[in-house]
Amino acid sequence: DIVMTQTPSSQAVSAGEKVTMSCKSSQSLLYSENKKNYLAWYQQKPGQSPKLLISWASTRESGVPDRFIGSGSGTDFTLTISSVQAEDLAVYYCEQYYDTPFTFGSGTKLEIK
Amino acid sequence: EVKLLESGGGLVQPGGSMRLSCAASGFTFTDFYMYWIRQPAGKAPEWLGFIRNKANGYTTEYNPSVKGRFTISRDNTQNMLYLQMNTLRAEDTATYYCARSSLYWGQGVMVTVSS
């Protein structure tokens, strides 16, 4: 199975600050034939289902604010929130869908100071 | 509007069985792969498996962690997705979600395996 490692496990920031979180995979998620990275980012707020924010490592889903930015390729990926808002309080998960079984990272919990 | 509504959860004894259902609406059901994912309280989601769409023969893939105990099926006449779970263990306790691709998830249903 592909192992997804997320760091940090939690992070506390003030509103308006920039935050970055990392996701590393145990093997490359870049498919050579289409040059796509099979990596997604989810946001899960308390008591809710996970919500897809970004697919293909950097493609923001419709309706997702542009302060959420996905980047990276191969085995190293980053989710950046350019200016954190209070409503961004959540746990953020990365997921690889390059190979079955699809696997998730353990999450980064974002806390607002 | 895409809607997914799970049902059938609850308390079951270790070694028991349970079938979860997922009612889908708002899209052409047969066009899409359908997924089951679970999430123990306070932990990351775990992908359980999927059933392919009509174009791909409705075949299935499973996480090895549940293969042989869990079975995913679909009733395309009723737009229903199912998860049959057998020989349940305490570690199967979780919220179970059905999903259509990564984008649409149901609200989840809780399954507790305990004596």
Coordinates of N, CA and C in Angstrom, one line a residue:
Chain A
D1 N 0.8 -1.2 0.0 CA 0.0 0.0 0.0 C 0.9 1.3 0.0
I2 N 0.4 2.3 -0.6 CA 1.1 3.6 -0.6 C 0.8 4.3 0.7
V3 N 1.9 4.6 1.4 CA 1.7 5.3 2.7 C 1.8 6.8 2.6
M4 N 0.8 7.5 3.1 CA 0.7 8.9 3.1 C 1.1 9.5 4.4
T5 N 2.1 10.4 4.5 CA 2.5 11.0 5.7 C 2.3 12.5 5.7
Q6 N 1.5 12.9 6.7 CA 1.2 14.3 6.8 C 1.9 15.0 8.0
T7 N 2.4 16.2 7.7 CA 2.9 16.9 8.8 C 2.6 18.4 8.7
P8 N 2.4 19.1 9.8 CA 2.4 18.6 11.2 C 1.1 18.0 11.5
S9 N 1.0 17.4 12.6 CA -0.3 16.8 13.0 C -1.3 17.8 13.4
S10 N -0.8 18.9 13.9 CA -1.7 20.1 14.3 C -0.9 21.4 14.2
Q11 N -1.6 22.4 14.0 CA -1.0 23.7 13.8 C -2.0 24.8 14.2
A12 N -1.6 25.7 15.0 CA -2.4 26.8 15.5 C -1.9 28.1 14.8
V13 N -2.8 28.8 14.2 CA -2.4 30.1 13.6 C -3.5 31.1 13.8
S14 N -3.1 32.4 13.6 CA -4.1 33.5 13.8 C -4.7 33.8 12.5
A15 N -5.9 34.3 12.5 CA -6.6 34.7 11.3 C -5.8 35.7 10.5
G16 N -5.8 35.4 9.2 CA -5.0 36.3 8.3 C -3.6 35.8 8.0
E17 N -3.1 34.8 8.8 CA -1.8 34.3 8.6 C -1.8 33.3 7.4
K18 N -0.7 33.0 6.9 CA -0.5 32.0 5.9 C -0.1 30.7 6.6
V19 N -0.6 29.6 6.1 CA -0.3 28.3 6.7 C 0.0 27.3 5.6
T20 N 1.0 26.5 5.8 CA 1.3 25.4 4.9 C 1.3 24.1 5.6
M21 N 0.9 23.0 4.9 CA 0.9 21.7 5.5 C 1.4 20.7 4.4
S22 N 2.1 19.7 4.9 CA 2.8 18.8 4.0 C 2.2 17.4 3.9
C23 N 2.3 16.8 2.8 CA 1.9 15.4 2.5 C 2.9 14.7 1.7
K24 N 3.5 13.7 2.2 CA 4.5 12.9 1.4 C 4.0 11.5 1.2
S25 N 4.2 11.0 0.0 CA 3.8 9.6 -0.3 C 5.0 8.7 -0.4
S26 N 4.7 7.4 -0.1 CA 5.8 6.5 -0.1 C 6.3 6.1 -1.5
Q27 N 5.5 6.4 -2.6 CA 5.9 6.3 -3.9 C 5.3 7.4 -4.8
S28 N 5.8 7.6 -6.0 CA 5.4 8.7 -6.8 C 3.9 8.5 -7.2
L29 N 3.2 9.6 -7.2 CA 1.8 9.7 -7.6 C 1.7 10.3 -8.9
L30 N 2.8 10.5 -9.6 CA 2.8 11.1 -11.0 C 2.7 10.0 -12.0
Y31 N 1.6 10.0 -12.7 CA 1.4 9.0 -13.8 C 2.0 9.6 -15.1
S32 N 3.0 8.9 -15.6 CA 3.8 9.4 -16.7 C 3.0 9.7 -18.0
E33 N 2.0 8.9 -18.2 CA 1.3 9.0 -19.5 C 0.5 10.3 -19.6
N34 N 0.0 10.7 -18.5 CA -0.8 12.0 -18.6 C -0.3 13.1 -17.8
K35 N 0.9 12.9 -17.1 CA 1.6 13.9 -16.3 C 0.7 14.4 -15.2
K36 N -0.2 13.6 -14.7 CA -1.0 14.0 -13.6 C -0.6 13.4 -12.3
N37 N -0.7 14.1 -11.2 CA -0.5 13.6 -9.9 C -1.8 13.2 -9.3
Y38 N -1.9 12.0 -8.8 CA -3.2 11.4 -8.3 C -3.3 11.7 -6.8
L39 N -3.5 13.0 -6.5 CA -3.4 13.4 -5.1 C -4.6 14.4 -4.8
A40 N -5.3 14.2 -3.8 CA -6.5 15.0 -3.4 C -6.3 15.6 -2.0
W41 N -6.9 16.7 -1.8 CA -6.9 17.3 -0.4 C -8.4 17.5 0.0
Y42 N -8.6 17.1 1.3 CA -10.0 17.2 1.8 C -9.9 18.1 3.1
Q43 N -11.1 18.8 3.3 CA -11.3 19.5 4.5 C -12.4 18.8 5.3
Q44 N -12.2 18.6 6.6 CA -13.3 18.0 7.4 C -13.5 18.8 8.6
K45 N -14.7 19.5 8.6 CA -15.0 20.3 9.8 C -15.7 19.4 10.8
P46 N -15.7 19.8 12.1 CA -16.3 19.0 13.1 C -17.8 18.6 12.8
G47 N -18.0 17.3 12.9 CA -19.4 16.8 12.7 C -19.8 16.7 11.2
Q48 N -18.9 16.9 10.3 CA -19.2 16.9 8.9 C -18.5 15.8 8.1
S49 N -19.0 15.5 6.9 CA -18.2 14.6 6.0 C -17.0 15.4 5.4
P50 N -16.0 14.6 5.0 CA -14.9 15.3 4.3 C -15.4 16.0 3.1
K51 N -14.8 17.1 2.8 CA -15.2 17.9 1.6 C -13.9 18.0 0.7
L52 N -14.1 17.7 -0.5 CA -13.0 17.7 -1.5 C -12.7 19.2 -1.8
L53 N -11.4 19.5 -1.6 CA -11.0 20.9 -1.9 C -10.2 20.9 -3.2
I54 N -9.3 20.0 -3.4 CA -8.3 20.0 -4.5 C -8.1 18.6 -5.0
S55 N -8.2 18.4 -6.3 CA -7.8 17.1 -6.9 C -6.7 17.3 -7.9
W56 N -6.1 16.3 -8.3 CA -4.9 16.3 -9.2 C -3.8 17.2 -8.7
A57 N -3.7 17.2 -7.4 CA -2.7 17.9 -6.6 C -2.8 19.5 -6.6
S58 N -3.5 20.0 -7.6 CA -3.5 21.5 -7.7 C -4.8 22.1 -8.3
T59 N -5.7 21.2 -8.6 CA -7.0 21.7 -9.2 C -8.0 22.0 -8.2
R60 N -8.3 23.2 -8.0 CA -9.3 23.6 -6.9 C -10.7 23.2 -7.4
E61 N -11.5 22.6 -6.6 CA -12.9 22.3 -6.9 C -13.7 23.6 -7.0
S62 N -14.8 23.5 -7.8 CA -15.7 24.6 -7.9 C -16.2 25.1 -6.6
G63 N -16.2 26.4 -6.3 CA -16.7 27.0 -5.1 C -15.7 27.0 -4.0
V64 N -14.5 26.4 -4.2 CA -13.5 26.5 -3.1 C -12.7 27.8 -3.2
P65 N -12.6 28.5 -2.1 CA -12.0 29.8 -2.1 C -10.5 29.8 -2.7
D66 N -10.1 30.8 -3.3 CA -8.8 30.7 -4.0 C -7.6 30.9 -3.0
R67 N -8.0 31.1 -1.7 CA -6.9 31.1 -0.7 C -6.4 29.7 -0.5
F68 N -7.1 28.6 -0.9 CA -6.6 27.3 -0.8 C -5.8 26.9 -2.1
I69 N -4.5 26.6 -1.9 CA -3.6 26.3 -3.0 C -2.9 25.0 -2.8
G70 N -3.0 24.1 -3.8 CA -2.3 22.8 -3.8 C -1.2 22.9 -4.7
S71 N 0.0 22.3 -4.3 CA 1.1 22.3 -5.1 C 1.9 21.0 -4.8
G72 N 2.9 20.8 -5.7 CA 3.8 19.6 -5.5 C 3.6 18.6 -6.6
S73 N 4.6 17.7 -6.6 CA 4.5 16.6 -7.6 C 5.4 15.4 -7.2
G74 N 5.0 14.3 -7.7 CA 5.8 13.1 -7.4 C 5.5 12.5 -6.0
T75 N 6.3 12.8 -5.0 CA 6.0 12.3 -3.7 C 5.8 13.4 -2.7
D76 N 6.0 14.6 -3.0 CA 6.0 15.7 -2.0 C 4.9 16.8 -2.4
F77 N 4.0 17.0 -1.5 CA 2.8 17.9 -1.8 C 2.6 18.8 -0.7
T78 N 2.0 19.9 -1.0 CA 1.7 21.0 0.0 C 0.3 21.6 -0.2
L79 N -0.4 21.8 0.9 CA -1.6 22.6 0.9 C -1.3 23.9 1.6
T80 N -1.5 25.0 0.9 CA -1.3 26.3 1.5 C -2.6 27.0 1.6
I81 N -2.8 27.6 2.7 CA -4.0 28.6 2.9 C -3.3 29.9 3.0
S82 N -3.6 30.8 2.1 CA -2.8 32.0 2.0 C -3.2 33.0 3.1
S83 N -4.4 33.0 3.5 CA -4.8 33.9 4.6 C -5.9 33.2 5.3
V84 N -5.6 32.6 6.4 CA -6.5 31.7 7.2 C -7.7 32.5 7.7
Q85 N -8.9 32.0 7.5 CA -10.1 32.5 8.1 C -10.6 31.6 9.2
A86 N -11.4 32.2 10.1 CA -11.9 31.4 11.2 C -12.7 30.2 10.8
E87 N -13.3 30.3 9.7 CA -14.1 29.1 9.2 C -13.2 28.0 8.6
D88 N -11.9 28.2 8.6 CA -11.0 27.2 8.1 C -10.6 26.2 9.1
L89 N -11.2 26.4 10.4 CA -10.9 25.4 11.4 C -11.4 24.1 11.0
A90 N -10.5 23.1 10.9 CA -10.9 21.8 10.4 C -9.6 20.9 10.4
V91 N -9.9 19.6 10.1 CA -8.8 18.7 9.8 C -8.6 18.5 8.3
Y92 N -7.4 18.6 7.8 CA -7.1 18.5 6.4 C -6.4 17.2 6.1
Y93 N -7.0 16.4 5.2 CA -6.4 15.1 4.8 C -6.0 15.1 3.4
C94 N -4.9 14.5 3.1 CA -4.5 14.2 1.7 C -4.9 12.7 1.4
E95 N -5.1 12.4 0.2 CA -5.5 11.1 -0.3 C -4.8 10.8 -1.6
Q96 N -4.2 9.6 -1.7 CA -3.7 9.2 -3.1 C -4.7 8.3 -3.7
Y97 N -5.0 8.5 -5.0 CA -5.8 7.6 -5.8 C -5.1 7.1 -7.0
Y98 N -3.8 7.0 -6.8 CA -2.9 6.5 -7.9 C -3.1 5.0 -8.0
D99 N -3.2 4.3 -6.9 CA -3.3 2.9 -6.9 C -4.2 2.4 -5.8
T100 N -4.9 1.3 -6.0 CA -5.7 0.7 -4.9 C -4.8 -0.1 -4.0
P101 N -5.1 -0.1 -2.7 CA -6.2 0.6 -2.0 C -5.8 2.1 -2.0
F102 N -6.8 3.0 -2.3 CA -6.6 4.4 -2.1 C -6.3 4.6 -0.6
T103 N -5.4 5.5 -0.3 CA -5.0 5.7 1.1 C -5.0 7.2 1.5
F104 N -5.3 7.5 2.8 CA -5.3 8.8 3.3 C -4.1 9.0 4.3
G105 N -3.7 10.3 4.4 CA -2.8 10.6 5.4 C -3.6 10.7 6.7
S106 N -2.8 10.9 7.8 CA -3.4 10.9 9.2 C -4.0 12.3 9.5
G107 N -3.8 13.3 8.7 CA -4.5 14.6 8.8 C -3.6 15.6 9.5
T108 N -3.9 16.9 9.2 CA -3.4 18.0 9.9 C -4.5 18.8 10.5
K109 N -4.6 19.0 11.8 CA -5.6 19.7 12.5 C -5.2 21.2 12.5
L110 N -6.1 22.0 12.0 CA -5.8 23.4 12.0 C -6.7 24.1 13.0
E111 N -6.0 24.8 13.9 CA -6.6 25.5 15.0 C -6.4 27.0 14.8
I112 N -7.4 27.7 15.2 CA -7.3 29.2 15.0 C -7.1 29.8 16.4
K113 N -6.0 30.6 16.5 CA -5.7 31.2 17.8 C -6.7 32.3 18.2
Chain B
E1 N -29.4 18.0 -8.1 CA -28.5 18.0 -7.0 C -28.2 16.6 -6.6
V2 N -26.9 16.3 -6.5 CA -26.5 14.9 -6.0 C -26.8 14.7 -4.6
K3 N -27.4 13.6 -4.3 CA -27.7 13.3 -2.9 C -27.3 11.8 -2.6
L4 N -26.7 11.6 -1.5 CA -26.4 10.2 -1.1 C -26.8 10.1 0.4
L5 N -27.6 9.1 0.7 CA -28.1 8.9 2.0 C -27.9 7.5 2.5
E6 N -27.0 7.4 3.5 CA -26.8 6.0 4.0 C -27.8 5.7 5.1
S7 N -28.0 4.4 5.3 CA -28.9 3.9 6.3 C -28.4 2.5 6.7
G8 N -28.9 2.0 7.8 CA -28.7 0.6 8.2 C -27.7 0.4 9.3
G9 N -27.1 1.5 9.8 CA -26.1 1.3 10.9 C -26.7 1.0 12.2
G10 N -25.9 0.9 13.2 CA -26.3 0.6 14.6 C -25.3 -0.2 15.3
L11 N -25.8 -0.9 16.3 CA -25.0 -1.7 17.2 C -25.1 -3.2 16.8
V12 N -24.0 -3.8 16.7 CA -23.9 -5.3 16.3 C -22.9 -5.9 17.1
Q13 N -23.1 -7.2 17.5 CA -22.2 -7.9 18.3 C -21.0 -8.4 17.4
P14 N -19.9 -8.6 18.1 CA -18.7 -9.1 17.4 C -19.1 -10.5 16.7
G15 N -18.6 -10.7 15.5 CA -18.9 -11.9 14.7 C -20.2 -11.8 13.9
G16 N -21.0 -10.7 14.2 CA -22.2 -10.5 13.5 C -22.1 -9.9 12.1
S17 N -23.2 -9.7 11.5 CA -23.3 -9.2 10.1 C -24.2 -7.9 10.1
M18 N -24.0 -7.1 9.1 CA -24.8 -5.9 8.9 C -24.7 -5.5 7.5
R19 N -25.8 -5.0 7.0 CA -25.8 -4.5 5.6 C -26.2 -3.0 5.6
L20 N -25.3 -2.2 5.1 CA -25.5 -0.8 4.9 C -26.1 -0.5 3.5
S21 N -27.0 0.5 3.5 CA -27.5 0.9 2.2 C -27.2 2.4 1.9
C22 N -27.2 2.7 0.7 CA -27.0 4.1 0.3 C -27.9 4.5 -0.9
A23 N -28.8 5.4 -0.6 CA -29.8 5.8 -1.7 C -29.2 7.0 -2.4
A24 N -29.1 6.8 -3.7 CA -28.5 7.9 -4.5 C -29.5 8.5 -5.4
S25 N -29.4 9.8 -5.6 CA -30.3 10.6 -6.5 C -29.6 11.8 -7.0
G26 N -30.2 12.3 -8.1 CA -29.6 13.5 -8.7 C -28.6 13.3 -9.8
F27 N -28.4 12.1 -10.2 CA -27.4 11.8 -11.2 C -27.8 10.4 -11.8
T28 N -27.2 10.2 -13.0 CA -27.4 8.9 -13.7 C -26.5 7.8 -13.0
F29 N -27.1 7.1 -12.1 CA -26.4 6.2 -11.2 C -25.5 5.2 -11.9
T30 N -25.9 4.7 -13.1 CA -25.1 3.7 -13.8 C -23.9 4.2 -14.4
D31 N -23.8 5.5 -14.5 CA -22.6 6.1 -15.1 C -21.4 6.2 -14.2
F32 N -21.6 6.0 -12.9 CA -20.5 6.3 -12.0 C -20.1 5.1 -11.1
Y33 N -18.8 5.1 -10.9 CA -18.2 4.3 -9.8 C -18.8 4.8 -8.5
M34 N -19.0 3.9 -7.6 CA -19.5 4.2 -6.2 C -18.6 3.6 -5.2
Y35 N -18.4 4.3 -4.1 CA -17.3 4.0 -3.2 C -18.0 3.8 -1.8
W36 N -17.3 3.1 -0.9 CA -17.5 3.0 0.5 C -16.2 3.4 1.2
I37 N -16.3 4.3 2.2 CA -15.2 4.7 3.0 C -15.7 4.7 4.4
R38 N -14.8 4.4 5.3 CA -15.2 4.5 6.8 C -14.2 5.3 7.5
Q39 N -14.6 5.8 8.7 CA -13.7 6.7 9.5 C -14.0 6.4 11.0
P40 N -13.1 5.8 11.6 CA -13.2 5.6 13.1 C -13.2 7.0 13.7
A41 N -13.8 7.2 14.9 CA -13.9 8.4 15.5 C -12.5 9.0 15.8
G42 N -12.2 10.2 15.4 CA -10.9 10.8 15.6 C -9.8 10.4 14.8
K43 N -10.1 9.5 13.8 CA -9.0 9.0 12.9 C -9.3 9.4 11.5
A44 N -8.3 9.0 10.6 CA -8.4 9.3 9.2 C -9.4 8.4 8.5
P45 N -9.9 8.8 7.4 CA -10.8 7.9 6.6 C -10.0 6.7 6.1
E46 N -10.7 5.7 5.9 CA -10.1 4.5 5.2 C -11.0 4.1 4.1
W47 N -10.4 4.0 2.9 CA -11.1 3.5 1.7 C -11.4 2.0 1.8
L48 N -12.6 1.6 1.6 CA -13.0 0.2 1.7 C -13.0 -0.4 0.3
G49 N -13.5 0.3 -0.7 CA -13.6 -0.3 -2.0 C -14.6 0.5 -2.9
F50 N -14.7 0.0 -4.1 CA -15.6 0.6 -5.0 C -16.2 -0.5 -5.9
I51 N -17.3 -0.1 -6.5 CA -17.9 -0.9 -7.6 C -18.0 0.0 -8.8
R52 N -17.5 -0.5 -9.9 CA -17.4 0.3 -11.2 C -18.8 0.5 -11.8
N53 N -18.7 1.4 -12.8 CA -20.0 1.8 -13.5 C -20.3 0.7 -14.6
K54 N -21.4 1.0 -15.3 CA -21.9 0.1 -16.3 C -20.9 -0.1 -17.4
A55 N -20.2 0.9 -17.8 CA -19.2 0.8 -18.9 C -18.1 -0.1 -18.5
N56 N -17.9 -0.3 -17.2 CA -16.8 -1.2 -16.7 C -17.3 -2.4 -16.0
G57 N -18.5 -2.8 -16.3 CA -19.1 -4.0 -16.0 C -19.4 -4.2 -14.5
Y58 N -19.5 -3.1 -13.7 CA -19.9 -3.2 -12.3 C -19.0 -4.1 -11.5
T59 N -17.7 -4.2 -11.9 CA -16.8 -5.0 -11.1 C -16.4 -4.3 -9.9
T60 N -15.8 -5.0 -8.9 CA -15.4 -4.4 -7.6 C -14.0 -4.5 -7.3
E61 N -13.5 -3.6 -6.5 CA -12.2 -3.6 -5.9 C -12.3 -3.4 -4.4
Y62 N -11.5 -4.0 -3.6 CA -11.6 -3.9 -2.2 C -10.2 -3.6 -1.5
N63 N -10.3 -3.0 -0.4 CA -9.1 -2.8 0.4 C -8.8 -4.2 1.0
P64 N -7.6 -4.7 0.9 CA -7.2 -6.0 1.5 C -7.6 -6.1 3.0
S65 N -7.7 -5.0 3.6 CA -8.1 -5.0 5.1 C -9.5 -5.6 5.3
V66 N -10.3 -5.5 4.3 CA -11.7 -6.0 4.5 C -12.1 -7.0 3.4
K67 N -11.2 -7.3 2.5 CA -11.5 -8.2 1.4 C -11.9 -9.6 2.0
G68 N -12.9 -10.2 1.5 CA -13.4 -11.5 2.0 C -14.4 -11.4 3.1
R69 N -14.5 -10.3 3.8 CA -15.5 -10.0 4.8 C -16.6 -9.1 4.3
F70 N -16.2 -8.1 3.5 CA -17.1 -7.1 3.1 C -17.4 -7.3 1.6
T71 N -18.7 -7.0 1.2 CA -19.1 -7.1 -0.2 C -19.8 -5.9 -0.6
I72 N -19.4 -5.2 -1.7 CA -20.1 -4.1 -2.3 C -21.0 -4.5 -3.4
S73 N -22.2 -4.0 -3.5 CA -23.1 -4.4 -4.6 C -24.0 -3.1 -4.9
R74 N -24.7 -3.2 -6.0 CA -25.5 -2.1 -6.3 C -26.8 -2.6 -7.0
D75 N -27.9 -1.9 -6.8 CA -29.1 -2.2 -7.5 C -29.4 -1.0 -8.4
N76 N -29.1 -1.2 -9.7 CA -29.2 -0.1 -10.6 C -30.6 0.3 -10.9
T77 N -31.6 -0.6 -10.6 CA -33.0 -0.3 -10.9 C -33.5 0.7 -9.8
Q78 N -32.9 0.6 -8.6 CA -33.4 1.4 -7.5 C -32.4 2.5 -7.1
N79 N -31.3 2.6 -7.8 CA -30.3 3.6 -7.5 C -29.8 3.4 -6.1
M80 N -29.5 2.2 -5.7 CA -29.0 1.8 -4.4 C -27.7 1.2 -4.4
L81 N -26.9 1.6 -3.4 CA -25.6 1.0 -3.2 C -25.6 0.2 -1.9
Y82 N -24.9 -0.9 -1.8 CA -24.9 -1.7 -0.6 C -23.5 -2.0 -0.1
L83 N -23.4 -2.2 1.2 CA -22.2 -2.8 1.8 C -22.6 -3.9 2.8
Q84 N -22.3 -5.1 2.4 CA -22.6 -6.2 3.3 C -21.3 -6.5 4.1
M85 N -21.5 -6.5 5.4 CA -20.3 -6.7 6.3 C -20.5 -7.9 7.1
N86 N -19.6 -8.8 7.0 CA -19.7 -10.1 7.8 C -18.6 -10.2 8.8
T87 N -18.7 -11.1 9.7 CA -17.7 -11.4 10.7 C -17.1 -10.1 11.3
L88 N -18.0 -9.3 11.8 CA -17.6 -7.9 12.3 C -16.8 -8.0 13.5
R89 N -15.8 -7.1 13.6 CA -14.9 -7.0 14.7 C -15.0 -5.6 15.4
A90 N -14.5 -5.5 16.6 CA -14.5 -4.2 17.3 C -13.9 -3.1 16.5
E91 N -12.8 -3.5 15.8 CA -12.1 -2.5 15.0 C -12.8 -2.0 13.7
D92 N -14.0 -2.6 13.4 CA -14.8 -2.2 12.3 C -15.8 -1.0 12.8
T93 N -15.7 -0.7 14.1 CA -16.5 0.4 14.6 C -16.1 1.7 13.9
A94 N -17.0 2.4 13.3 CA -16.7 3.6 12.6 C -17.9 4.3 12.0
T95 N -17.8 5.5 11.4 CA -18.8 6.0 10.6 C -18.5 5.6 9.2
Y96 N -19.5 5.1 8.5 CA -19.4 4.6 7.1 C -20.0 5.6 6.2
Y97 N -19.3 5.9 5.1 CA -19.8 6.8 4.1 C -19.8 6.1 2.7
C98 N -20.9 6.5 2.0 CA -20.8 6.1 0.6 C -20.5 7.4 -0.2
A99 N -19.9 7.2 -1.3 CA -19.4 8.4 -2.1 C -19.5 8.1 -3.6
R100 N -19.7 9.2 -4.3 CA -19.6 9.1 -5.7 C -18.4 9.9 -6.1
S101 N -17.4 9.2 -6.5 CA -16.1 9.8 -6.7 C -15.6 10.5 -5.5
S102 N -14.7 11.4 -5.6 CA -14.1 12.0 -4.4 C -15.0 13.2 -4.0
L103 N -15.9 13.6 -4.9 CA -16.5 14.9 -4.7 C -17.8 14.9 -3.8
Y104 N -18.5 13.8 -4.0 CA -19.8 13.7 -3.3 C -19.8 12.6 -2.3
W105 N -20.0 13.0 -1.0 CA -20.1 12.0 0.1 C -21.4 12.1 0.7
G106 N -21.9 11.0 1.3 CA -23.1 11.1 2.1 C -22.7 11.6 3.5
Q107 N -23.7 11.7 4.4 CA -23.5 12.2 5.7 C -23.0 11.2 6.7
G108 N -23.0 9.9 6.2 CA -22.4 8.9 7.0 C -23.4 8.2 8.0
V109 N -23.1 7.0 8.3 CA -23.9 6.2 9.3 C -22.9 5.5 10.2
M110 N -23.3 5.5 11.5 CA -22.4 4.9 12.5 C -22.7 3.4 12.6
V111 N -21.6 2.7 12.7 CA -21.6 1.2 13.0 C -20.8 1.0 14.3
T112 N -21.4 0.4 15.3 CA -20.7 0.1 16.5 C -20.7 -1.4 16.7
V113 N -19.5 -2.0 16.8 CA -19.4 -3.5 17.0 C -19.0 -3.7 18.5
S114 N -19.9 -4.2 19.3 CA -19.6 -4.3 20.7 C -20.6 -5.3 21.3
S115 N -20.1 -6.0 22.3 CA -21.0 -7.0 23.0 C -21.6 -6.3 24.2

